Amino acid sequence: MDVPVLKQSPAARKSIGKTGVLIVNLGTPDSPSVPDVRKYLREFLMDGRVIDIPYVQRYALVNGIIAPFRAPKSAKVYREVWTENGSPLKYYGEVVERELQKQLGDDYVVKLAMRYQNPSIEAGLSEFQKLGLTDLVVIPFFPQYASATTGSVYEKVMEIVGKWQIIPRIEFTNSFLDHPKFIEGFVQRARPYMQKESFEHYLFSYHGLPERQIRKGDVTGQVCKLGECCSSLHAMNQYCYRAQCFETTRLLVRALGIPEGKYTTTFQSRLGKDPWIRPYTEDVVQELAEKGVKSVLAFSPAFVADCLETTIEVGEEYKELFEKHGGKRWQLVESLNDSPLWIELLVDLVKKAA
């Protein structure tokens, strides 16, 4: 006699357990004190995907030079960006965690984590492990893929989960630079400024990376030239961070109706003496001012939350540089932070993955 085979429908399987959603941003010190900033810098810069040199050299560089000497200076800047709610990057992450949980409902459990410091990825995953989850969705908060950001989150999650006896189904979000709600989110941030006044130039400043890290991603050794090869995004350069940044700019320019010749894509936050991807933001800012450009609207589309690199570096330091060389009006477009479109985008990413 044939024995009937009982098949479980996707809906039935879904009812077994909830889906865990781990949203991950880069990280922030626990406080703007020098010891906490030093601790953060050590964890961040000791990541082999961030400073991709041999461990012994990296250890000596970070612990012997960068952390001891940079921590006091960085702590001073962190104090400037700190608010009554603490670190803006962490504060907005917590708001997004709550709002995303509300939007997703009881079938999901949302946890905020930071790649470096607190709340840690390990703590978030440990909580998930105890819940009998059916699925796990990991969303790094980096619009463009880079080994030093998204890749590092992937590696850390897999390092931890790989030690579990039972590993649930895991879905990673790779990037979301071309998601319509990501583009529209920045458009909505920019429109009030553009309606209020006419800017002579538009600057799109992204966090930089060493050139060697971009070249490492070209396994063919034939595609990456760190130049015009980034003029379009295609199968062979789809994971190139620089190419993704230029694609982000093109999508934003199109959505905002900015004419050709009126915008520039640049890269900021260099560290060390090795060449980083160009053009450098500080060079372009100075050149624009010296050429007679008087007003600039600046964007930071590699960041979804205001932080030291946006508020201070782009919003204040580049403003001072621009004005020093003759510029008059410099305006930074805020990050997505806790905007409704950002929450909707995350809901879309979770539902697509789960």
PDB file of C-alpha atoms in Angstrom, residues 9 14 19 27 41 54 57-58 73-74 119 138 145 165 201 204 216 228 235 241 254 288 315:
ATOM      1  CA  SER A   9       3.118  24.422   2.175  1.00  0.00           C
ATOM      2  CA  LYS A  14       6.189  30.147   7.745  1.00  0.00           C
ATOM      3  CA  THR A  19      11.757  35.900  10.779  1.00  0.00           C
ATOM      4  CA  GLY A  27      29.203  51.660  14.558  1.00  0.00           C
ATOM      5  CA  LEU A  41      39.048  52.915  16.584  1.00  0.00           C
ATOM      6  CA  PRO A  54      49.129  41.688   7.097  1.00  0.00           C
ATOM      7  CA  GLN A  57      51.713  45.354  10.350  1.00  0.00           C
ATOM      8  CA  ARG A  58      48.075  46.277  10.937  1.00  0.00           C
ATOM      9  CA  LYS A  73      41.434  64.422  18.007  1.00  0.00           C
ATOM     10  CA  SER A  74      38.537  62.165  17.035  1.00  0.00           C
ATOM     11  CA  PRO A 119      24.841  46.877  20.223  1.00  0.00           C
ATOM     12  CA  VAL A 138      20.530  40.684   7.381  1.00  0.00           C
ATOM     13  CA  TYR A 145      28.592  47.338  -1.654  1.00  0.00           C
ATOM     14  CA  GLN A 165      24.541  23.660  15.568  1.00  0.00           C
ATOM     15  CA  HIS A 201      26.887  73.213  -8.493  1.00  0.00           C
ATOM     16  CA  PHE A 204      27.962  64.035  -4.366  1.00  0.00           C
ATOM     17  CA  LYS A 216      41.133  43.380  -5.589  1.00  0.00           C
ATOM     18  CA  GLU A 228      35.909  55.712 -17.365  1.00  0.00           C
ATOM     19  CA  ALA A 235      27.788  42.612 -15.101  1.00  0.00           C
ATOM     20  CA  TYR A 241      32.135  50.301  -5.045  1.00  0.00           C
ATOM     21  CA  ARG A 254      18.253  62.226 -13.297  1.00  0.00           C
ATOM     22  CA  LEU A 288      35.100  74.866  -7.486  1.00  0.00           C
ATOM     23  CA  GLY A 315      28.636  69.881   6.518  1.00  0.00           C
TER      24      GLY A 315
END
